[in-house]
Amino acid sequence: MFQSNRFFAAAFFAALALFSSPLASQSLSLLDQSSGKGQILYWDTLTQSGVLEKNGKQVTFRAGSNVILLDNEKFAFTDAPQMNGGQIFVSPKFIQDAEDWFDLKPASGENFKVGAILIDPGHGGKDPGALMTHKIKGKNVTIKEKDINLSVAKMLAARLKAAYPQKQIIMTRDKDVFISLQQRTEIANSVKLKDHEAVLYISIHVNSSLDKKARGYEVWYLSPGYRRTVLDHGKTDDPKLFPILNSMMEEEYTTESILIAKFIMDGLAAQIGSLSSPRGIKAEEWFVVRNSNMPSVLVEVGFVSNYEEAKLLNDESYLQKTAFGIYNGIAAFVTHFERSRGFTGTK
């Protein structure tokens, strides 16, 4: 993501919040107006901000603020959008100002894109992760989480490299070696990106439970309750603005992570079908990527403690389906992210 403009925009919105005021003329539904004028509307409920897109150009706005950001390049003042009953309402002036910008000139500059995808096979080496021995086809077979994680990660990385030769596809490990959580975080946070680029972190794991009936796949994201510093202090000269900017970037990472999780769950459901069952998207504070400064999710692909699911996890064709499902989810997110020029709210 093009961080410098976004941080500047965040600071500007924060600084000018006091100048915003409701207007009686805001009686037009932005959803209806944008649809009728061929604009695409993206809205982020978490940050109460949105983007209008048309002709390859965009207008970024926030509910209650009379400042709009045009193509991440310049600011303008207009009537502040207002929330009412869960919907966004605007004035005729807001609509006209947006249309004037869309018609003004061709779009310039690079689009946002995903520059790197980091695949993290959990555990490895001296750390086997979850493991269970089952009798499969008359033989005792010990299924180790670290092996399943690596197999799925390799299949996933191969698909991503074939689909995105221009992107960095990085694995934290590509063989059976031990890597500490700190090392995984350092690998993630050291990825070099160009302007307008983002990095995604996908961690692959396998579940286990004392309840032998427990089965299914799930995707975790980092709970918003876990506070972390994701912004370099050097990004702003005003220390008073740093907590605001850091909080906004945390919210953005959370929104992106939830969206990645949703796409991956959908991708797994389409590939696995009735062979296993979805357990949903979940939030937790302790998972492996809690200190990575990027959108990140952890995928639990199944339970080694469940006999039927353990047999599936021991089947290469099933792992291929799993990897393909995760790939489809990532690909869907990449398409959404790059089409919306880095804004990841829902339409």
Coordinates of C-alpha atoms in Angstrom, one line a residue:
M1 CA 0.0 0.0 0.0
F2 CA 1.2 3.5 -0.7
Q3 CA 1.8 4.4 2.9
S4 CA 3.1 8.0 2.7
N5 CA -0.1 9.4 1.1
R6 CA -2.3 7.3 3.4
F7 CA -0.6 8.5 6.5
F8 CA -0.8 12.1 5.3
A9 CA -4.4 11.6 4.5
A10 CA -5.1 10.2 7.9
A11 CA -3.4 13.1 9.6
F12 CA -5.3 15.6 7.5
F13 CA -8.6 14.0 8.2
A14 CA -7.8 13.9 11.9
A15 CA -6.7 17.6 12.0
L16 CA -9.8 18.8 10.1
A17 CA -12.4 16.8 12.0
L18 CA -13.4 19.9 13.9
F19 CA -14.5 21.6 10.7
S20 CA -17.0 19.0 9.9
S21 CA -20.7 19.6 10.5
P22 CA -24.0 17.9 9.4
L23 CA -25.8 19.6 6.6
A24 CA -29.5 19.6 6.0
S25 CA -29.0 19.2 2.3
Q26 CA -27.6 15.8 2.7
S27 CA -30.6 13.9 1.6
L28 CA -29.2 11.7 -1.2
S29 CA -28.3 8.1 -0.7
L30 CA -24.7 7.7 -1.8
L31 CA -25.2 4.1 -2.7
D32 CA -28.1 5.0 -5.1
Q33 CA -26.4 8.0 -6.5
S34 CA -23.1 6.2 -7.2
S35 CA -24.8 3.3 -8.8
G36 CA -26.8 5.5 -11.1
K37 CA -23.7 7.4 -12.2
G38 CA -21.6 4.3 -12.9
Q39 CA -19.4 4.8 -9.9
I40 CA -18.1 2.0 -7.7
L41 CA -18.5 2.5 -4.0
Y42 CA -16.3 0.8 -1.4
W43 CA -17.2 1.3 2.3
D44 CA -15.2 0.4 5.4
T45 CA -17.6 0.2 8.4
L46 CA -14.6 -0.2 10.7
T47 CA -13.1 3.2 9.9
Q48 CA -16.3 4.9 8.7
S49 CA -14.5 5.8 5.4
G50 CA -15.1 5.0 1.8
V51 CA -13.9 5.3 -1.8
L52 CA -15.7 6.2 -4.9
E53 CA -14.1 5.0 -8.1
K54 CA -14.8 5.8 -11.8
N55 CA -12.7 6.0 -15.0
G56 CA -9.7 4.7 -13.1
K57 CA -9.9 7.6 -10.6
Q58 CA -11.0 7.8 -7.0
V59 CA -12.4 10.0 -4.3
T60 CA -11.6 9.0 -0.7
F61 CA -13.9 10.3 2.0
R62 CA -14.9 9.9 5.7
A63 CA -18.3 10.2 7.3
G64 CA -18.5 13.5 9.1
S65 CA -15.5 15.1 7.4
N66 CA -15.7 17.8 4.7
V67 CA -12.3 16.9 3.3
I68 CA -11.9 14.5 0.4
L69 CA -8.7 13.0 -1.0
L70 CA -8.5 12.9 -4.8
D71 CA -6.4 10.0 -6.3
N72 CA -4.2 10.0 -3.2
E73 CA -2.6 13.2 -4.6
K74 CA -4.6 16.3 -3.5
F75 CA -7.3 17.4 -1.1
A76 CA -10.5 19.3 -1.7
F77 CA -13.4 20.5 0.5
T78 CA -17.0 19.6 0.0
D79 CA -20.1 18.9 2.0
A80 CA -19.4 16.2 4.7
P81 CA -21.1 12.8 4.2
Q82 CA -23.3 11.8 7.1
M83 CA -24.4 8.4 8.5
N84 CA -28.1 7.9 9.1
G85 CA -29.7 4.5 9.9
G86 CA -26.6 2.7 8.8
Q87 CA -26.5 4.4 5.3
I88 CA -24.4 7.1 3.9
F89 CA -26.1 10.3 2.8
V90 CA -24.6 13.2 0.8
S91 CA -25.5 16.5 -0.7
P92 CA -25.9 17.3 -4.4
K93 CA -22.6 19.3 -4.1
F94 CA -20.7 16.2 -2.9
I95 CA -22.0 14.2 -5.9
Q96 CA -21.1 17.0 -8.4
D97 CA -17.7 17.6 -6.9
A98 CA -16.9 13.8 -7.3
E99 CA -18.2 13.8 -10.9
D100 CA -16.1 16.9 -11.7
W101 CA -13.0 15.1 -10.5
F102 CA -13.8 11.9 -12.5
D103 CA -14.3 13.9 -15.6
L104 CA -11.3 16.3 -15.1
K105 CA -8.4 14.3 -16.5
P106 CA -7.1 10.8 -17.1
A107 CA -5.9 8.9 -14.1
S108 CA -2.2 9.1 -13.3
G109 CA 0.3 7.2 -11.2
E110 CA 0.5 3.5 -10.2
N111 CA -2.2 1.4 -8.8
F112 CA -1.9 -0.3 -5.4
K113 CA -0.9 -3.9 -5.7
V114 CA 0.2 -6.9 -3.6
G115 CA 3.9 -7.0 -4.0
A116 CA 4.7 -10.1 -1.8
I117 CA 2.9 -13.1 -0.4
L118 CA 4.6 -14.8 2.6
I119 CA 3.7 -18.4 3.2
D120 CA 4.5 -19.7 6.7
P121 CA 4.4 -23.5 7.2
G122 CA 4.0 -23.8 11.0
H123 CA 6.4 -25.7 13.2
G124 CA 9.2 -27.8 11.7
G125 CA 12.4 -29.6 12.7
K126 CA 12.5 -30.4 16.4
D127 CA 9.0 -29.0 16.8
P128 CA 6.5 -31.4 15.2
G129 CA 3.4 -29.5 16.2
A130 CA 0.3 -31.7 16.7
L131 CA 0.7 -35.4 16.0
M132 CA -1.4 -38.5 16.2
T133 CA -1.0 -42.1 15.3
H134 CA -3.9 -43.8 13.5
K135 CA -4.3 -47.2 11.9
I136 CA -4.8 -46.5 8.2
K137 CA -5.2 -49.4 5.7
G138 CA -4.0 -51.8 8.4
K139 CA -0.8 -49.8 9.2
N140 CA 0.0 -47.5 12.1
V141 CA 0.6 -44.1 10.6
T142 CA 1.9 -41.1 12.7
I143 CA 0.6 -37.9 11.1
K144 CA 2.7 -34.9 12.0
E145 CA 1.5 -31.3 11.7
K146 CA 4.8 -30.0 10.5
D147 CA 4.8 -32.3 7.5
I148 CA 1.2 -31.4 6.5
N149 CA 1.9 -27.7 6.9
L150 CA 5.0 -27.9 4.7
S151 CA 3.2 -30.0 2.0
V152 CA 0.3 -27.6 1.8
A153 CA 2.6 -24.6 1.8
K154 CA 4.7 -25.9 -1.0
M155 CA 1.6 -26.7 -3.2
L156 CA 0.2 -23.2 -2.4
A157 CA 3.5 -21.5 -3.2
A158 CA 3.8 -23.3 -6.5
R159 CA 0.4 -22.2 -7.6
L160 CA 1.0 -18.6 -6.5
K161 CA 4.4 -18.5 -8.4
A162 CA 2.8 -19.8 -11.5
A163 CA -0.1 -17.2 -11.3
Y164 CA 2.0 -14.2 -10.2
P165 CA 5.5 -14.4 -11.6
Q166 CA 6.0 -10.6 -11.0
K167 CA 5.2 -10.9 -7.2
Q168 CA 7.5 -12.1 -4.4
I169 CA 6.3 -15.5 -3.2
I170 CA 8.3 -16.2 0.0
M171 CA 8.3 -19.2 2.3
T172 CA 9.5 -19.0 5.9
R173 CA 10.8 -22.5 5.5
D174 CA 10.9 -24.9 2.5
K175 CA 12.2 -27.9 4.3
D176 CA 12.0 -29.7 7.7
V177 CA 13.8 -27.1 9.9
F178 CA 13.0 -25.4 13.1
I179 CA 12.3 -21.6 12.9
S180 CA 11.3 -19.7 16.0
L181 CA 8.3 -17.4 16.2
Q182 CA 10.6 -14.4 16.4
Q183 CA 12.5 -15.5 13.3
R184 CA 9.2 -15.9 11.4
T185 CA 8.2 -12.4 12.4
E186 CA 11.6 -11.0 11.4
I187 CA 11.3 -12.6 8.0
A188 CA 7.8 -11.1 7.5
N189 CA 8.8 -7.6 8.6
S190 CA 12.0 -7.5 6.5
V191 CA 10.3 -8.0 3.1
K192 CA 11.3 -5.2 0.8
L193 CA 8.5 -3.5 -1.1
K194 CA 8.1 -0.7 -3.6
D195 CA 5.8 2.2 -3.2
H196 CA 2.1 1.3 -3.7
E197 CA 2.9 -2.4 -2.7
A198 CA 1.5 -4.5 0.2
V199 CA 2.6 -7.8 1.7
L200 CA 0.3 -10.6 2.9
Y201 CA 1.2 -13.2 5.6
I202 CA -0.5 -16.6 5.4
S203 CA 0.4 -19.1 8.1
I204 CA -0.6 -22.8 7.6
H205 CA -1.3 -25.1 10.6
V206 CA -3.2 -28.2 11.6
N207 CA -5.5 -28.6 14.6
S208 CA -5.8 -31.1 17.4
S209 CA -8.4 -31.6 20.2
L210 CA -9.1 -33.9 23.2
D211 CA -12.6 -34.2 21.6
K212 CA -12.0 -36.8 18.9
K213 CA -15.2 -35.7 17.2
A214 CA -13.9 -32.2 16.5
R215 CA -13.2 -31.6 12.8
G216 CA -13.2 -29.0 10.1
Y217 CA -11.1 -26.0 8.9
E218 CA -11.0 -22.5 10.2
V219 CA -9.2 -19.2 9.6
W220 CA -7.9 -16.9 12.4
Y221 CA -7.0 -13.3 12.3
L222 CA -5.4 -11.1 15.0
S223 CA -7.9 -9.7 17.5
P224 CA -8.2 -5.9 17.5
G225 CA -7.9 -6.2 21.2
Y226 CA -4.1 -6.9 20.8
R227 CA -2.5 -3.5 20.4
R228 CA 0.7 -3.3 18.5
T229 CA 2.9 -0.6 16.9
V230 CA 2.7 -1.1 13.1
L231 CA 3.8 2.3 12.1
D232 CA 7.4 3.6 11.9
H233 CA 7.8 6.7 14.2
G234 CA 9.6 8.4 11.4
K235 CA 6.5 8.5 9.3
T236 CA 5.2 11.6 11.1
D237 CA 7.0 14.7 12.5
D238 CA 4.2 15.3 15.1
P239 CA 4.3 12.8 18.0
K240 CA 0.7 13.8 18.9
L241 CA -0.5 12.4 15.6
F242 CA 1.4 9.1 15.9
P243 CA -1.2 7.2 18.1
I244 CA -4.0 8.3 15.7
L245 CA -2.1 7.2 12.6
N246 CA -0.9 3.9 14.2
S247 CA -4.5 3.1 15.3
M248 CA -5.8 3.8 11.8
M249 CA -3.2 1.5 10.3
E250 CA -4.0 -1.2 12.8
E251 CA -7.7 -1.0 11.8
E252 CA -6.7 -1.2 8.2
Y253 CA -4.7 -4.4 8.8
T254 CA -7.6 -5.9 10.7
T255 CA -10.1 -5.1 8.0
E256 CA -7.8 -6.6 5.3
S257 CA -7.1 -9.7 7.4
I258 CA -10.8 -10.4 7.9
L259 CA -11.4 -10.0 4.2
I260 CA -8.5 -12.5 3.4
A261 CA -10.0 -14.9 6.0
K262 CA -13.4 -14.7 4.3
F263 CA -12.1 -15.3 0.8
I264 CA -10.0 -18.3 2.0
M265 CA -12.9 -19.8 3.8
D266 CA -15.0 -19.5 0.6
G267 CA -12.2 -21.0 -1.4
L268 CA -11.8 -24.0 0.9
A269 CA -15.5 -24.6 1.0
A270 CA -15.7 -24.6 -2.8
Q271 CA -12.8 -27.1 -3.1
I272 CA -13.4 -29.4 -0.1
G273 CA -17.2 -29.5 -0.3
S274 CA -18.7 -32.1 2.0
L275 CA -15.4 -33.8 2.8
S276 CA -14.9 -31.5 5.8
S277 CA -16.8 -28.7 7.4
P278 CA -16.2 -25.0 7.9
R279 CA -15.7 -23.9 11.5
G280 CA -15.7 -20.2 10.7
I281 CA -13.5 -17.1 11.0
K282 CA -12.1 -16.5 14.5
A283 CA -10.1 -13.8 16.3
E284 CA -7.4 -14.4 18.8
E285 CA -4.5 -12.4 20.4
W286 CA -1.9 -15.1 20.7
F287 CA -1.4 -16.6 17.3
V288 CA 2.0 -16.7 15.5
V289 CA 1.7 -13.5 13.4
R290 CA 0.7 -11.2 16.3
N291 CA 3.8 -9.0 15.8
S292 CA 3.9 -8.9 12.0
N293 CA 3.2 -5.4 10.6
M294 CA 0.9 -6.5 7.8
P295 CA -2.4 -8.1 7.0
S296 CA -2.1 -11.7 8.3
V297 CA -4.2 -14.9 8.8
L298 CA -3.6 -18.3 10.2
V299 CA -5.3 -21.3 8.4
E300 CA -6.1 -24.4 10.4
V301 CA -6.7 -27.0 7.7
G302 CA -8.1 -29.8 9.8
F303 CA -7.8 -32.0 13.0
V304 CA -5.2 -34.8 13.2
S305 CA -7.0 -36.0 16.3
N306 CA -10.1 -36.9 14.3
Y307 CA -9.7 -40.3 12.6
E308 CA -11.7 -39.5 9.4
E309 CA -10.0 -36.1 9.0
A310 CA -6.6 -37.6 9.8
K311 CA -7.1 -40.0 6.8
L312 CA -7.9 -37.0 4.6
L313 CA -4.8 -35.1 5.8
N314 CA -2.7 -38.2 4.9
D315 CA -4.0 -38.1 1.4
E316 CA -2.0 -36.0 -1.1
S317 CA -5.1 -35.3 -3.3
Y318 CA -7.0 -33.9 -0.4
L319 CA -4.0 -31.6 0.5
Q320 CA -4.0 -30.5 -3.1
K321 CA -7.7 -29.5 -2.8
T322 CA -6.8 -27.6 0.4
A323 CA -3.9 -25.8 -1.2
F324 CA -6.1 -24.9 -4.2
G325 CA -8.8 -23.6 -1.9
I326 CA -6.4 -21.3 0.0
Y327 CA -4.9 -20.2 -3.3
N328 CA -8.3 -19.3 -4.7
G329 CA -9.0 -17.3 -1.6
I330 CA -5.8 -15.4 -1.8
A331 CA -6.3 -14.8 -5.5
A332 CA -9.8 -13.4 -4.9
F333 CA -8.3 -11.0 -2.3
V334 CA -5.5 -9.9 -4.6
T335 CA -8.0 -9.1 -7.3
H336 CA -10.2 -7.1 -4.9
F337 CA -7.3 -5.3 -3.4
E338 CA -5.7 -4.3 -6.7
R339 CA -9.0 -3.4 -8.4
S340 CA -9.9 -1.1 -5.6
R341 CA -6.5 0.4 -5.6
G342 CA -5.7 -0.7 -2.1
F343 CA -9.0 0.1 -0.4
T344 CA -10.3 -3.1 1.1
G345 CA -13.7 -2.3 2.5
T346 CA -16.8 -4.1 1.3
K347 CA -18.8 -2.8 -1.6

